[in-house]
mmCIF file of C-alpha atoms and ligand atoms in Angstrom:
data_model
loop_
_atom_site.group_PDB
_atom_site.id
_atom_site.type_symbol
_atom_site.label_atom_id
_atom_site.label_comp_id
_atom_site.label_asym_id
_atom_site.label_seq_id
_atom_site.Cartn_x
_atom_site.Cartn_y
_atom_site.Cartn_z
ATOM 1 C CA MET A 1021 -16.465 133.024 53.282
ATOM 2 C CA SER A 1022 -14.310 135.585 55.117
ATOM 3 C CA ASP A 1023 -16.660 136.730 57.743
ATOM 4 C CA PRO A 1024 -15.906 135.834 60.929
ATOM 5 C CA LEU A 1025 -18.586 133.801 62.468
ATOM 6 C CA PRO A 1026 -19.816 132.880 66.246
ATOM 7 C CA PRO A 1027 -17.860 130.510 67.983
ATOM 8 C CA ALA A 1028 -20.563 127.151 67.296
ATOM 9 C CA ALA A 1029 -21.608 128.294 63.721
ATOM 10 C CA ALA A 1030 -17.400 128.542 63.169
ATOM 11 C CA LEU A 1031 -16.991 124.691 64.562
ATOM 12 C CA ARG A 1032 -20.353 123.832 62.292
ATOM 13 C CA ARG A 1033 -18.603 125.097 59.319
ATOM 14 C CA ILE A 1034 -15.514 123.521 59.747
ATOM 15 C CA ALA A 1035 -17.701 120.020 60.006
ATOM 16 C CA PHE A 1036 -19.681 121.132 57.145
ATOM 17 C CA LEU A 1037 -16.004 121.869 54.793
ATOM 18 C CA LEU A 1038 -14.788 118.542 56.580
ATOM 19 C CA GLU A 1039 -17.900 116.436 55.291
ATOM 20 C CA ARG A 1040 -17.223 117.845 51.718
ATOM 21 C CA ALA A 1041 -13.528 116.417 52.310
ATOM 22 C CA ARG A 1042 -14.829 113.442 52.561
ATOM 23 C CA GLU A 1043 -12.754 113.329 56.157
ATOM 24 C CA PRO A 1044 -13.455 110.384 58.558
ATOM 25 C CA THR A 1045 -17.025 110.774 59.951
ATOM 26 C CA HIS A 1046 -15.445 110.919 63.393
ATOM 27 C CA ARG A 1047 -13.162 113.630 62.865
ATOM 28 C CA VAL A 1048 -16.861 115.904 61.349
ATOM 29 C CA ALA A 1049 -18.724 114.518 64.738
ATOM 30 C CA ALA A 1050 -15.737 116.141 67.172
ATOM 31 C CA PHE A 1051 -16.392 119.514 65.658
ATOM 32 C CA ARG A 1052 -20.297 119.197 65.880
ATOM 33 C CA THR A 1053 -20.318 117.976 69.263
ATOM 34 C CA ALA A 1054 -17.951 121.022 70.531
ATOM 35 C CA ALA A 1055 -20.555 123.012 68.575
ATOM 36 C CA ALA A 1056 -23.430 121.609 70.549
ATOM 37 C CA VAL A 1057 -21.665 122.060 73.969
ATOM 38 C CA VAL A 1058 -20.838 125.945 72.857
ATOM 39 C CA ASP A 1059 -24.555 126.268 72.311
ATOM 40 C CA ALA A 1060 -24.866 124.659 75.804
ATOM 41 C CA LEU A 1061 -23.088 126.920 77.514
ATOM 42 C CA GLY A 1062 -24.288 130.292 76.747
ATOM 43 C CA PRO A 1063 -22.586 133.375 76.496
ATOM 44 C CA ASP A 1064 -21.316 134.402 79.679
ATOM 45 C CA GLU A 1065 -20.075 130.757 81.128
ATOM 46 C CA LEU A 1066 -18.404 130.845 77.492
ATOM 47 C CA ASP A 1067 -16.336 133.990 78.275
ATOM 48 C CA ARG A 1068 -15.408 133.058 81.695
ATOM 49 C CA ARG A 1069 -14.052 128.849 80.295
ATOM 50 C CA ILE A 1070 -12.233 131.283 77.542
ATOM 51 C CA ARG A 1071 -10.704 133.563 80.066
ATOM 52 C CA THR A 1072 -10.125 131.392 82.977
ATOM 53 C CA ARG A 1073 -8.887 129.125 80.350
ATOM 54 C CA THR A 1074 -10.925 126.185 81.130
ATOM 55 C CA LEU A 1075 -12.512 125.362 77.710
ATOM 56 C CA THR A 1076 -10.496 121.889 77.316
ATOM 57 C CA ASP A 1077 -11.672 120.727 80.584
ATOM 58 C CA LEU A 1078 -15.150 120.376 79.069
ATOM 59 C CA ARG A 1079 -16.262 117.215 77.749
ATOM 60 C CA GLY A 1080 -16.519 117.450 74.024
ATOM 61 C CA ILE A 1081 -14.242 120.189 73.609
ATOM 62 C CA GLY A 1082 -10.162 119.317 72.991
ATOM 63 C CA PRO A 1083 -6.987 121.445 71.984
ATOM 64 C CA LYS A 1084 -8.182 121.724 68.279
ATOM 65 C CA THR A 1085 -11.644 122.682 68.687
ATOM 66 C CA GLY A 1086 -10.737 124.395 71.514
ATOM 67 C CA ALA A 1087 -8.539 126.925 69.653
ATOM 68 C CA ALA A 1088 -11.007 127.197 67.184
ATOM 69 C CA ILE A 1089 -13.478 128.214 69.527
ATOM 70 C CA VAL A 1090 -10.872 130.939 70.841
ATOM 71 C CA GLN A 1091 -10.060 132.735 67.719
ATOM 72 C CA ALA A 1092 -14.102 132.333 66.500
ATOM 73 C CA HIS A 1093 -15.080 134.390 70.114
ATOM 74 C CA ALA A 1094 -12.161 136.979 69.434
ATOM 75 C CA GLY A 1095 -13.726 137.768 66.308
ATOM 76 C CA GLU A 1096 -10.788 136.044 64.213
ATOM 77 C CA VAL A 1097 -11.835 133.219 61.279
ATOM 78 C CA PRO A 1098 -10.093 130.198 63.302
ATOM 79 C CA GLU A 1099 -6.639 128.823 60.915
ATOM 80 C CA TYR A 1100 -8.317 125.324 60.674
ATOM 81 C CA LEU A 1101 -11.102 127.048 58.992
ATOM 82 C CA ALA A 1102 -9.354 129.211 56.715
ATOM 83 C CA ARG A 1103 -7.147 126.418 55.918
ATOM 84 C CA LEU A 1104 -10.500 124.407 55.047
ATOM 85 C CA GLU A 1105 -11.669 127.344 53.239
ATOM 86 C CA GLU A 1106 -9.108 127.563 51.001
ATOM 87 C CA ALA A 1107 -9.172 123.574 50.049
ATOM 88 C CA HIS A 1108 -12.736 123.182 50.409
ATOM 89 C CA GLY A 1109 -15.287 126.468 50.177
ATOM 90 C CA GLU A 1110 -15.915 126.462 46.501
ATOM 91 C CA LEU A 1111 -17.373 123.793 44.924
ATOM 92 C CA VAL A 1112 -15.455 121.472 41.830
ATOM 93 C CA PRO A 1113 -17.443 123.621 39.223
ATOM 94 C CA LEU A 1114 -19.816 122.052 37.742
ATOM 95 C CA ALA A 1115 -20.262 122.044 33.799
ATOM 96 C CA ASP A 1116 -22.662 124.514 32.053
ATOM 97 C CA ASP A 1117 -25.071 122.706 31.570
ATOM 98 C CA VAL A 1118 -25.303 120.504 34.869
ATOM 99 C CA ALA A 1119 -25.147 123.861 37.099
ATOM 100 C CA GLU A 1120 -27.999 125.184 34.572
ATOM 101 C CA PHE A 1121 -30.149 121.494 36.067
ATOM 102 C CA ARG A 1122 -29.345 122.096 39.576
ATOM 103 C CA ALA A 1123 -30.202 125.817 39.742
ATOM 104 C CA LEU A 1124 -33.748 124.186 38.842
ATOM 105 C CA LEU A 1125 -33.968 121.833 41.715
ATOM 106 C CA ARG A 1126 -36.300 123.198 44.517
ATOM 107 C CA GLY A 1127 -35.509 120.723 47.100
ATOM 108 C CA ASP A 1128 -34.503 117.551 48.275
ATOM 109 C CA LEU A 1129 -36.815 114.038 48.192
ATOM 110 C CA HIS A 1130 -34.440 111.789 50.486
ATOM 111 C CA VAL A 1131 -32.439 113.231 53.849
ATOM 112 C CA HIS A 1132 -32.269 111.524 56.987
ATOM 113 C CA SER A 1133 -31.650 112.787 60.863
ATOM 114 C CA ASP A 1134 -30.161 111.823 63.308
ATOM 115 C CA TRP A 1135 -33.559 110.123 64.303
ATOM 116 C CA SER A 1136 -32.612 106.992 62.398
ATOM 117 C CA ASP A 1137 -29.507 106.582 60.566
ATOM 118 C CA GLY A 1138 -28.560 110.400 59.813
ATOM 119 C CA GLY A 1139 -25.692 112.395 61.915
ATOM 120 C CA SER A 1140 -27.135 115.453 62.862
ATOM 121 C CA PRO A 1141 -30.706 116.889 63.858
ATOM 122 C CA ILE A 1142 -33.652 117.597 61.731
ATOM 123 C CA ARG A 1143 -32.765 121.200 62.388
ATOM 124 C CA GLU A 1144 -29.302 121.648 61.201
ATOM 125 C CA MET A 1145 -30.311 119.523 57.708
ATOM 126 C CA ALA A 1146 -32.550 121.989 57.309
ATOM 127 C CA GLU A 1147 -30.855 124.690 57.879
ATOM 128 C CA ALA A 1148 -28.199 123.221 55.390
ATOM 129 C CA ALA A 1149 -30.730 123.079 52.690
ATOM 130 C CA ILE A 1150 -31.877 126.127 53.642
ATOM 131 C CA GLY A 1151 -27.993 127.566 52.630
ATOM 132 C CA LEU A 1152 -28.099 125.635 49.414
ATOM 133 C CA GLY A 1153 -31.076 128.176 48.311
ATOM 134 C CA HIS A 1154 -33.279 124.762 48.572
ATOM 135 C CA GLU A 1155 -37.564 125.742 49.104
ATOM 136 C CA TYR A 1156 -38.370 122.288 50.599
ATOM 137 C CA MET A 1157 -36.347 118.987 51.787
ATOM 138 C CA ALA A 1158 -38.472 115.697 52.296
ATOM 139 C CA LEU A 1159 -36.982 113.842 55.477
ATOM 140 C CA THR A 1160 -37.545 110.632 55.043
ATOM 141 C CA ASP A 1161 -36.053 108.415 58.130
ATOM 142 C CA HIS A 1162 -36.077 104.708 58.087
ATOM 143 C CA SER A 1163 -38.611 102.522 58.631
ATOM 144 C CA PRO A 1164 -39.450 99.981 62.181
ATOM 145 C CA ARG A 1165 -37.742 96.893 60.188
ATOM 146 C CA LEU A 1166 -34.614 98.526 59.142
ATOM 147 C CA THR A 1167 -32.945 98.291 63.131
ATOM 148 C CA VAL A 1168 -29.678 98.469 61.750
ATOM 149 C CA ALA A 1169 -30.096 101.718 60.971
ATOM 150 C CA ASN A 1170 -32.661 102.578 63.718
ATOM 151 C CA GLY A 1171 -35.449 102.972 61.574
ATOM 152 C CA LEU A 1172 -38.548 104.968 63.472
ATOM 153 C CA SER A 1173 -41.673 103.194 64.639
ATOM 154 C CA PRO A 1174 -45.394 104.259 64.358
ATOM 155 C CA GLU A 1175 -44.681 106.132 67.816
ATOM 156 C CA ARG A 1176 -41.433 107.630 67.682
ATOM 157 C CA LEU A 1177 -42.834 108.744 63.894
ATOM 158 C CA GLU A 1178 -45.592 110.014 65.432
ATOM 159 C CA ARG A 1179 -43.371 112.258 67.473
ATOM 160 C CA GLN A 1180 -41.469 113.250 64.617
ATOM 161 C CA LEU A 1181 -44.278 114.803 62.798
ATOM 162 C CA ASP A 1182 -44.749 117.243 66.153
ATOM 163 C CA VAL A 1183 -41.757 118.022 65.962
ATOM 164 C CA VAL A 1184 -41.120 119.146 62.149
ATOM 165 C CA ALA A 1185 -44.818 120.905 62.793
ATOM 166 C CA ALA A 1186 -42.903 122.559 65.189
ATOM 167 C CA LEU A 1187 -40.055 123.521 63.288
ATOM 168 C CA ASN A 1188 -41.966 124.207 60.399
ATOM 169 C CA GLU A 1189 -43.226 127.462 61.906
ATOM 170 C CA GLU A 1190 -40.116 128.304 62.563
ATOM 171 C CA LEU A 1191 -38.245 128.139 59.644
ATOM 172 C CA ALA A 1192 -41.141 129.235 57.477
ATOM 173 C CA PRO A 1193 -41.421 130.293 54.616
ATOM 174 C CA PHE A 1194 -38.983 126.988 53.912
ATOM 175 C CA ARG A 1195 -40.806 123.454 54.923
ATOM 176 C CA ILE A 1196 -39.768 120.232 55.689
ATOM 177 C CA LEU A 1197 -41.814 117.774 54.352
ATOM 178 C CA THR A 1198 -42.951 115.239 56.250
ATOM 179 C CA GLY A 1199 -42.022 111.690 54.820
ATOM 180 C CA ILE A 1200 -40.473 107.863 55.201
ATOM 181 C CA GLU A 1201 -37.628 106.160 53.370
ATOM 182 C CA CYS A 1202 -40.192 102.927 53.763
ATOM 183 C CA ASP A 1203 -38.783 99.683 53.227
ATOM 184 C CA ILE A 1204 -40.240 97.321 50.633
ATOM 185 C CA ASN A 1205 -41.183 93.937 52.520
ATOM 186 C CA VAL A 1206 -40.105 90.817 50.615
ATOM 187 C CA ASP A 1207 -43.888 90.209 49.817
ATOM 188 C CA GLY A 1208 -43.545 93.969 48.455
ATOM 189 C CA SER A 1209 -45.934 95.350 50.874
ATOM 190 C CA LEU A 1210 -44.381 99.073 52.836
ATOM 191 C CA ASP A 1211 -43.093 98.657 56.414
ATOM 192 C CA GLN A 1212 -45.256 101.013 57.863
ATOM 193 C CA THR A 1213 -48.688 101.281 58.796
ATOM 194 C CA ASP A 1214 -51.331 102.618 56.454
ATOM 195 C CA GLU A 1215 -52.604 105.154 58.543
ATOM 196 C CA LEU A 1216 -48.826 106.987 59.118
ATOM 197 C CA LEU A 1217 -48.447 106.215 55.193
ATOM 198 C CA GLY A 1218 -51.206 108.261 54.293
ATOM 199 C CA ARG A 1219 -50.680 111.399 56.636
ATOM 200 C CA LEU A 1220 -46.909 111.798 55.009
ATOM 201 C CA ASP A 1221 -46.360 114.491 52.465
ATOM 202 C CA VAL A 1222 -43.420 111.854 50.852
ATOM 203 C CA VAL A 1223 -42.869 108.160 50.855
ATOM 204 C CA VAL A 1224 -39.794 107.245 49.355
ATOM 205 C CA ALA A 1225 -39.681 102.990 48.702
ATOM 206 C CA SER A 1226 -36.712 101.444 48.905
ATOM 207 C CA VAL A 1227 -35.239 97.794 48.877
ATOM 208 C CA HIS A 1228 -32.941 96.741 51.574
ATOM 209 C CA SER A 1229 -33.444 93.395 52.406
ATOM 210 C CA ASP A 1230 -32.718 89.943 50.412
ATOM 211 C CA LEU A 1231 -31.141 91.945 47.188
ATOM 212 C CA ARG A 1232 -30.045 88.803 46.232
ATOM 213 C CA ALA A 1233 -33.587 87.396 45.778
ATOM 214 C CA ASP A 1234 -34.020 85.863 42.046
ATOM 215 C CA SER A 1235 -35.128 88.234 38.845
ATOM 216 C CA ALA A 1236 -38.730 86.724 38.801
ATOM 217 C CA ALA A 1237 -39.575 87.510 43.099
ATOM 218 C CA MET A 1238 -37.241 90.899 42.939
ATOM 219 C CA THR A 1239 -39.294 92.117 39.563
ATOM 220 C CA GLU A 1240 -42.807 90.957 41.664
ATOM 221 C CA ARG A 1241 -41.983 92.749 44.910
ATOM 222 C CA MET A 1242 -40.710 96.025 43.362
ATOM 223 C CA LEU A 1243 -44.115 95.899 41.280
ATOM 224 C CA THR A 1244 -46.558 95.562 44.205
ATOM 225 C CA ALA A 1245 -44.325 98.576 45.900
ATOM 226 C CA VAL A 1246 -44.375 101.140 42.993
ATOM 227 C CA ALA A 1247 -48.330 100.076 42.122
ATOM 228 C CA ASP A 1248 -49.092 100.566 46.178
ATOM 229 C CA PRO A 1249 -50.937 104.164 46.256
ATOM 230 C CA HIS A 1250 -48.682 106.160 49.079
ATOM 231 C CA THR A 1251 -45.668 105.045 46.750
ATOM 232 C CA ASP A 1252 -44.145 108.674 45.584
ATOM 233 C CA VAL A 1253 -40.795 107.460 44.719
ATOM 234 C CA LEU A 1254 -39.004 104.608 44.112
ATOM 235 C CA GLY A 1255 -35.428 104.973 45.843
ATOM 236 C CA HIS A 1256 -31.861 103.658 44.736
ATOM 237 C CA CYS A 1257 -33.570 100.859 42.473
ATOM 238 C CA THR A 1258 -30.458 98.842 41.877
ATOM 239 C CA GLY A 1259 -29.508 98.699 45.800
ATOM 240 C CA ARG A 1260 -25.789 98.407 44.299
ATOM 241 C CA LEU A 1261 -22.614 99.905 45.897
ATOM 242 C CA LEU A 1262 -19.852 100.597 44.000
ATOM 243 C CA ILE A 1263 -17.235 101.454 47.340
ATOM 244 C CA PRO A 1264 -17.378 100.156 50.710
ATOM 245 C CA ARG A 1265 -18.717 102.336 52.706
ATOM 246 C CA GLU A 1266 -18.514 103.243 56.725
ATOM 247 C CA GLN A 1267 -21.805 103.066 58.801
ATOM 248 C CA ARG A 1268 -22.478 102.851 62.344
ATOM 249 C CA GLU A 1269 -20.316 101.650 64.590
ATOM 250 C CA GLY A 1270 -17.699 101.816 62.761
ATOM 251 C CA ARG A 1271 -18.983 99.144 59.943
ATOM 252 C CA ARG A 1272 -17.653 98.709 57.061
ATOM 253 C CA GLN A 1273 -19.996 97.702 53.854
ATOM 254 C CA ARG A 1274 -18.390 96.106 51.258
ATOM 255 C CA PRO A 1275 -19.388 96.881 47.425
ATOM 256 C CA ARG A 1276 -22.269 94.874 45.875
ATOM 257 C CA PRO A 1277 -23.319 94.417 42.718
ATOM 258 C CA GLU A 1278 -27.194 95.382 40.644
ATOM 259 C CA SER A 1279 -29.976 92.864 42.359
ATOM 260 C CA SER A 1280 -31.745 91.847 39.789
ATOM 261 C CA PHE A 1281 -35.210 92.714 38.183
ATOM 262 C CA ASP A 1282 -37.024 93.571 35.242
ATOM 263 C CA ALA A 1283 -36.712 97.161 34.691
ATOM 264 C CA GLU A 1284 -38.423 97.567 31.520
ATOM 265 C CA ALA A 1285 -41.414 96.395 33.810
ATOM 266 C CA VAL A 1286 -41.056 97.871 37.271
ATOM 267 C CA PHE A 1287 -40.413 101.586 35.189
ATOM 268 C CA SER A 1288 -43.558 100.809 32.511
ATOM 269 C CA ALA A 1289 -45.546 100.386 36.614
ATOM 270 C CA CYS A 1290 -43.790 103.780 37.850
ATOM 271 C CA VAL A 1291 -45.232 105.118 34.700
ATOM 272 C CA GLU A 1292 -48.675 103.649 34.519
ATOM 273 C CA HIS A 1293 -48.501 104.648 38.799
ATOM 274 C CA GLY A 1294 -47.552 107.921 38.633
ATOM 275 C CA THR A 1295 -44.090 106.661 40.739
ATOM 276 C CA ALA A 1296 -40.924 108.338 40.483
ATOM 277 C CA VAL A 1297 -37.361 106.750 40.150
ATOM 278 C CA GLU A 1298 -35.164 108.373 42.237
ATOM 279 C CA ILE A 1299 -31.560 109.192 40.398
ATOM 280 C CA ASN A 1300 -29.477 108.941 43.534
ATOM 281 C CA SER A 1301 -26.930 110.699 44.154
ATOM 282 C CA ARG A 1302 -24.465 109.307 46.707
ATOM 283 C CA PRO A 1303 -21.301 108.662 45.183
ATOM 284 C CA GLU A 1304 -20.878 105.248 46.652
ATOM 285 C CA ARG A 1305 -24.494 104.544 44.667
ATOM 286 C CA LEU A 1306 -24.906 106.318 41.629
ATOM 287 C CA ASP A 1307 -28.623 104.563 40.976
ATOM 288 C CA PRO A 1308 -29.445 103.662 38.320
ATOM 289 C CA PRO A 1309 -26.695 102.432 36.085
ATOM 290 C CA LEU A 1310 -26.841 104.900 33.097
ATOM 291 C CA ARG A 1311 -27.991 102.261 30.982
ATOM 292 C CA LEU A 1312 -31.117 101.618 33.333
ATOM 293 C CA LEU A 1313 -31.334 105.400 33.410
ATOM 294 C CA ASN A 1314 -31.688 105.802 29.949
ATOM 295 C CA LEU A 1315 -34.277 102.964 29.704
ATOM 296 C CA ALA A 1316 -35.958 104.863 32.414
ATOM 297 C CA VAL A 1317 -36.074 108.081 30.154
ATOM 298 C CA ASP A 1318 -36.884 106.176 27.192
ATOM 299 C CA LEU A 1319 -39.917 104.982 28.674
ATOM 300 C CA GLY A 1320 -41.301 107.916 29.955
ATOM 301 C CA CYS A 1321 -40.411 107.907 34.037
ATOM 302 C CA GLU A 1322 -40.552 110.621 35.889
ATOM 303 C CA PHE A 1323 -37.495 111.590 38.372
ATOM 304 C CA ALA A 1324 -36.403 112.549 41.414
ATOM 305 C CA VAL A 1325 -32.871 113.813 41.827
ATOM 306 C CA ASP A 1326 -31.970 113.159 45.290
ATOM 307 C CA THR A 1327 -28.976 113.021 47.843
ATOM 308 C CA ASP A 1328 -29.915 110.418 50.216
ATOM 309 C CA ALA A 1329 -27.947 112.932 52.933
ATOM 310 C CA HIS A 1330 -27.181 111.690 56.140
ATOM 311 C CA ALA A 1331 -25.014 114.743 56.903
ATOM 312 C CA PRO A 1332 -25.589 118.438 56.146
ATOM 313 C CA GLY A 1333 -22.578 118.469 53.929
ATOM 314 C CA GLN A 1334 -24.030 115.960 51.783
ATOM 315 C CA LEU A 1335 -27.014 118.018 50.999
ATOM 316 C CA ASP A 1336 -24.500 119.093 48.084
ATOM 317 C CA TRP A 1337 -24.233 115.900 46.413
ATOM 318 C CA GLN A 1338 -27.135 116.672 44.142
ATOM 319 C CA GLY A 1339 -24.706 117.963 41.339
ATOM 320 C CA ASN A 1340 -23.727 114.254 41.196
ATOM 321 C CA GLY A 1341 -27.453 112.985 40.152
ATOM 322 C CA CYS A 1342 -27.636 116.251 37.871
ATOM 323 C CA GLU A 1343 -24.170 115.391 35.760
ATOM 324 C CA ARG A 1344 -25.865 111.770 35.268
ATOM 325 C CA ALA A 1345 -29.363 112.882 34.551
ATOM 326 C CA VAL A 1346 -27.720 115.694 31.878
ATOM 327 C CA GLU A 1347 -25.747 112.729 30.224
ATOM 328 C CA CYS A 1348 -28.698 110.677 29.655
ATOM 329 C CA GLY A 1349 -31.223 113.581 28.726
ATOM 330 C CA VAL A 1350 -33.823 113.813 31.467
ATOM 331 C CA PRO A 1351 -35.702 116.329 31.082
ATOM 332 C CA ALA A 1352 -36.400 119.237 34.062
ATOM 333 C CA GLU A 1353 -39.670 118.911 33.176
ATOM 334 C CA ARG A 1354 -40.089 115.183 34.056
ATOM 335 C CA VAL A 1355 -37.930 115.927 37.211
ATOM 336 C CA VAL A 1356 -40.435 116.026 40.433
ATOM 337 C CA ASN A 1357 -37.753 118.222 42.465
ATOM 338 C CA THR A 1358 -38.006 121.178 40.095
ATOM 339 C CA ARG A 1359 -41.413 122.103 40.984
ATOM 340 C CA THR A 1360 -42.988 124.619 43.588
ATOM 341 C CA VAL A 1361 -43.902 123.416 47.121
ATOM 342 C CA GLU A 1362 -47.816 123.012 45.844
ATOM 343 C CA ASP A 1363 -46.809 121.396 42.864
ATOM 344 C CA LEU A 1364 -44.874 118.555 44.088
ATOM 345 C CA LEU A 1365 -47.668 118.046 47.254
ATOM 346 C CA ALA A 1366 -50.537 118.088 44.655
ATOM 347 C CA TRP A 1367 -48.058 115.296 43.240
ATOM 348 C CA THR A 1368 -47.497 112.910 45.709
ATOM 349 C CA ALA A 1369 -51.312 113.848 46.656
ATOM 350 C CA GLY A 1370 -52.517 112.316 43.346
HETATM 351 ZN ZN1 ZN B 1400 -32.170 103.189 51.631
HETATM 352 ZN ZN1 ZN B 1401 -31.672 106.862 52.271
#
């Protein structure tokens, strides 16, 4: 990208590239906040602020963001952005077979917004997905029990469905699929009302609690969830974390091992009940581990290669999952998000 962008778009592009460069989230957030401030100002007030050099008097705009705004407003590529483009604008090229595999993906079935623990509004996530050439994105914010991640109560999920419907009118032909990343309760039931689960396009079911339960209990719990007629995708099945990660409010989560369960039984149940096994592309998850991914391939599972993105730049991460899929010989026709939106919805409804 070398064309100058309007100020707010330039700030968002900077945030996107900072994310890709794995810069700390507060730095990324500063640019997104500044973009929102510029959006709210309107063009005349922005002109006036720049003329009178009072941009940085505004809450949410500092010297760095202010300089980028002034340069973008003058029709230039901000220096800061130009440097980032040079270092991080091009993706590290994927191997040919991985790139080919990735090109077959039409969407992502596991994406969070700022309605739960994501960092960006639904629209920004959708626009980033459109930018990647995707045709659809399932919005899968967390369920009520996951209070640390601001999980959605039934009432909030109802409201989100209206917001998504309105956005879909605007963004067509792109489609935001309604969805949820639903906690699997300890007894294997799903953490949302039956009625709402029935109305959603895509249900990703994941274990987020009692990860150290004994194998028999965990297996029972997962078998129940996989057999639930609402479940479409089994999210990050082992729950492992390979590297520490930052959480909301500056908490750091330490690495943790896989939870133990009878993978052969769980994956066989996935085949039986038409539940796809997620290939989670987050660098700290990369779940399932390769040995389990190979097992799932052998048993005949279907898969969803998902990013579990909590910010727009993370929608890029699908390449990680594709690399692992190719390494384990996952046939593309068994990846549900290579399907058209019609075929995908026919599958989730079935
Ligand atoms: Zn999760
Ligand atoms: Zn998630």
